[in-house]
Amino acid sequence: MPIRPENRRRYPTDWREISLRIRTVRAAGRCECLGECGRGTHDGRCPNRNGQPAYGTGSKVVLTVAHLDHTPERCEDSNLRAMCNGCHLHYDRDHHRETAAATRRAAIEAAGQMTLTTEEA
Ligand SMILES: [Zn+2]
Ligand SMILES: [Zn+2]
């Protein structure tokens, strides 16, 4: 998953090296997802390998590195998981939905507060 411009500065300067080491050395080019993605399409570890056709779709696998807690600053090995694009997308999707919901809630609350303040004034 491409790094969004607003998040780029949150990554450490050696992120490329970290990411490469996780993908090539630790994961040996294979998706490390053990089901965290929640897709429910693979039992045990995901069989997808970087540059190979993905199971199910046959499209080319791009191995990425996901932050398990969705915090780019936290790049300890234990917080990182090499994931194929399919797993990564699915893993982040729930998070994105939550974040969007929280943003919406905050906006609604802020609007409510504003109304309240106006009414009180
Ligand atoms: Zn995968
Ligand atoms: Zn997966």
JSON list of N, CA and C in Angstrom, two decimals, residues 4 6 17 23 27 30 36 47 59 61 63 69 81 87 92 96-97 100 102 111 116 118-119:
[
{"chain": "A", "resi": 4, "resn": "ARG", "atom": "N", "xyz": [0.73, 7.34, 2.22]},
{"chain": "A", "resi": 4, "resn": "ARG", "atom": "CA", "xyz": [0.04, 8.58, 1.92]},
{"chain": "A", "resi": 4, "resn": "ARG", "atom": "C", "xyz": [0.95, 9.76, 2.26]},
{"chain": "A", "resi": 6, "resn": "GLU", "atom": "N", "xyz": [0.63, 12.59, 3.60]},
{"chain": "A", "resi": 6, "resn": "GLU", "atom": "CA", "xyz": [0.52, 13.20, 4.94]},
{"chain": "A", "resi": 6, "resn": "GLU", "atom": "C", "xyz": [1.13, 12.30, 6.01]},
{"chain": "A", "resi": 17, "resn": "GLU", "atom": "N", "xyz": [14.99, 0.45, 4.31]},
{"chain": "A", "resi": 17, "resn": "GLU", "atom": "CA", "xyz": [15.85, -0.66, 4.70]},
{"chain": "A", "resi": 17, "resn": "GLU", "atom": "C", "xyz": [15.11, -1.65, 5.59]},
{"chain": "A", "resi": 23, "resn": "ARG", "atom": "N", "xyz": [10.83, -7.96, 4.39]},
{"chain": "A", "resi": 23, "resn": "ARG", "atom": "CA", "xyz": [10.26, -8.67, 3.24]},
{"chain": "A", "resi": 23, "resn": "ARG", "atom": "C", "xyz": [11.18, -9.75, 2.69]},
{"chain": "A", "resi": 27, "resn": "ALA", "atom": "N", "xyz": [10.83, -12.60, 5.97]},
{"chain": "A", "resi": 27, "resn": "ALA", "atom": "CA", "xyz": [9.70, -13.28, 5.33]},
{"chain": "A", "resi": 27, "resn": "ALA", "atom": "C", "xyz": [10.13, -14.12, 4.13]},
{"chain": "A", "resi": 30, "resn": "ARG", "atom": "N", "xyz": [7.75, -14.14, 1.21]},
{"chain": "A", "resi": 30, "resn": "ARG", "atom": "CA", "xyz": [6.40, -14.69, 1.32]},
{"chain": "A", "resi": 30, "resn": "ARG", "atom": "C", "xyz": [5.57, -13.91, 2.33]},
{"chain": "A", "resi": 36, "resn": "GLU", "atom": "N", "xyz": [-4.40, -12.51, 10.16]},
{"chain": "A", "resi": 36, "resn": "GLU", "atom": "CA", "xyz": [-4.68, -11.19, 10.75]},
{"chain": "A", "resi": 36, "resn": "GLU", "atom": "C", "xyz": [-5.52, -10.32, 9.82]},
{"chain": "A", "resi": 47, "resn": "PRO", "atom": "N", "xyz": [-0.16, -18.07, 1.32]},
{"chain": "A", "resi": 47, "resn": "PRO", "atom": "CA", "xyz": [0.81, -18.67, 0.40]},
{"chain": "A", "resi": 47, "resn": "PRO", "atom": "C", "xyz": [1.41, -17.70, -0.61]},
{"chain": "A", "resi": 59, "resn": "SER", "atom": "N", "xyz": [-3.39, -12.41, -10.06]},
{"chain": "A", "resi": 59, "resn": "SER", "atom": "CA", "xyz": [-2.67, -11.17, -10.34]},
{"chain": "A", "resi": 59, "resn": "SER", "atom": "C", "xyz": [-1.34, -11.16, -9.58]},
{"chain": "A", "resi": 61, "resn": "VAL", "atom": "N", "xyz": [1.61, -10.67, -7.20]},
{"chain": "A", "resi": 61, "resn": "VAL", "atom": "CA", "xyz": [1.69, -10.30, -5.78]},
{"chain": "A", "resi": 61, "resn": "VAL", "atom": "C", "xyz": [2.75, -9.23, -5.56]},
{"chain": "A", "resi": 63, "resn": "LEU", "atom": "N", "xyz": [4.59, -7.71, -2.40]},
{"chain": "A", "resi": 63, "resn": "LEU", "atom": "CA", "xyz": [4.76, -7.84, -0.96]},
{"chain": "A", "resi": 63, "resn": "LEU", "atom": "C", "xyz": [5.00, -6.47, -0.34]},
{"chain": "A", "resi": 69, "resn": "ASP", "atom": "N", "xyz": [-0.24, -2.30, 14.47]},
{"chain": "A", "resi": 69, "resn": "ASP", "atom": "CA", "xyz": [-1.05, -1.35, 15.24]},
{"chain": "A", "resi": 69, "resn": "ASP", "atom": "C", "xyz": [-1.36, -0.08, 14.44]},
{"chain": "A", "resi": 81, "resn": "ARG", "atom": "N", "xyz": [4.66, -6.75, 9.81]},
{"chain": "A", "resi": 81, "resn": "ARG", "atom": "CA", "xyz": [4.30, -8.02, 9.19]},
{"chain": "A", "resi": 81, "resn": "ARG", "atom": "C", "xyz": [4.41, -7.83, 7.68]},
{"chain": "A", "resi": 87, "resn": "CYS", "atom": "N", "xyz": [-3.72, -9.07, 1.42]},
{"chain": "A", "resi": 87, "resn": "CYS", "atom": "CA", "xyz": [-3.88, -9.14, 2.88]},
{"chain": "A", "resi": 87, "resn": "CYS", "atom": "C", "xyz": [-3.78, -7.75, 3.49]},
{"chain": "A", "resi": 92, "resn": "ASP", "atom": "N", "xyz": [-5.98, -3.26, 6.46]},
{"chain": "A", "resi": 92, "resn": "ASP", "atom": "CA", "xyz": [-6.13, -1.83, 6.69]},
{"chain": "A", "resi": 92, "resn": "ASP", "atom": "C", "xyz": [-7.56, -1.34, 6.50]},
{"chain": "A", "resi": 96, "resn": "HIS", "atom": "N", "xyz": [-9.36, 1.67, 8.36]},
{"chain": "A", "resi": 96, "resn": "HIS", "atom": "CA", "xyz": [-9.77, 2.88, 7.67]},
{"chain": "A", "resi": 96, "resn": "HIS", "atom": "C", "xyz": [-11.23, 3.21, 7.97]},
{"chain": "A", "resi": 97, "resn": "ARG", "atom": "N", "xyz": [-12.02, 2.15, 8.02]},
{"chain": "A", "resi": 97, "resn": "ARG", "atom": "CA", "xyz": [-13.44, 2.35, 8.28]},
{"chain": "A", "resi": 97, "resn": "ARG", "atom": "C", "xyz": [-13.61, 2.93, 9.69]},
{"chain": "A", "resi": 100, "resn": "ALA", "atom": "N", "xyz": [-12.43, 6.55, 9.78]},
{"chain": "A", "resi": 100, "resn": "ALA", "atom": "CA", "xyz": [-13.41, 7.41, 9.12]},
{"chain": "A", "resi": 100, "resn": "ALA", "atom": "C", "xyz": [-14.61, 7.62, 10.03]},
{"chain": "A", "resi": 102, "resn": "ALA", "atom": "N", "xyz": [-14.64, 7.46, 13.30]},
{"chain": "A", "resi": 102, "resn": "ALA", "atom": "CA", "xyz": [-14.23, 8.29, 14.43]},
{"chain": "A", "resi": 102, "resn": "ALA", "atom": "C", "xyz": [-14.19, 9.76, 14.02]},
{"chain": "A", "resi": 111, "resn": "ALA", "atom": "N", "xyz": [-19.99, 19.63, 15.96]},
{"chain": "A", "resi": 111, "resn": "ALA", "atom": "CA", "xyz": [-21.13, 20.39, 15.45]},
{"chain": "A", "resi": 111, "resn": "ALA", "atom": "C", "xyz": [-22.18, 20.54, 16.54]},
{"chain": "A", "resi": 116, "resn": "LEU", "atom": "N", "xyz": [-24.84, 23.71, 20.79]},
{"chain": "A", "resi": 116, "resn": "LEU", "atom": "CA", "xyz": [-25.12, 23.87, 22.20]},
{"chain": "A", "resi": 116, "resn": "LEU", "atom": "C", "xyz": [-24.62, 25.23, 22.69]},
{"chain": "A", "resi": 118, "resn": "THR", "atom": "N", "xyz": [-23.98, 27.84, 20.98]},
{"chain": "A", "resi": 118, "resn": "THR", "atom": "CA", "xyz": [-24.74, 28.93, 20.38]},
{"chain": "A", "resi": 118, "resn": "THR", "atom": "C", "xyz": [-26.07, 29.13, 21.11]},
{"chain": "A", "resi": 119, "resn": "GLU", "atom": "N", "xyz": [-26.68, 27.96, 21.44]},
{"chain": "A", "resi": 119, "resn": "GLU", "atom": "CA", "xyz": [-27.98, 28.04, 22.11]},
{"chain": "A", "resi": 119, "resn": "GLU", "atom": "C", "xyz": [-27.85, 28.66, 23.51]}
]
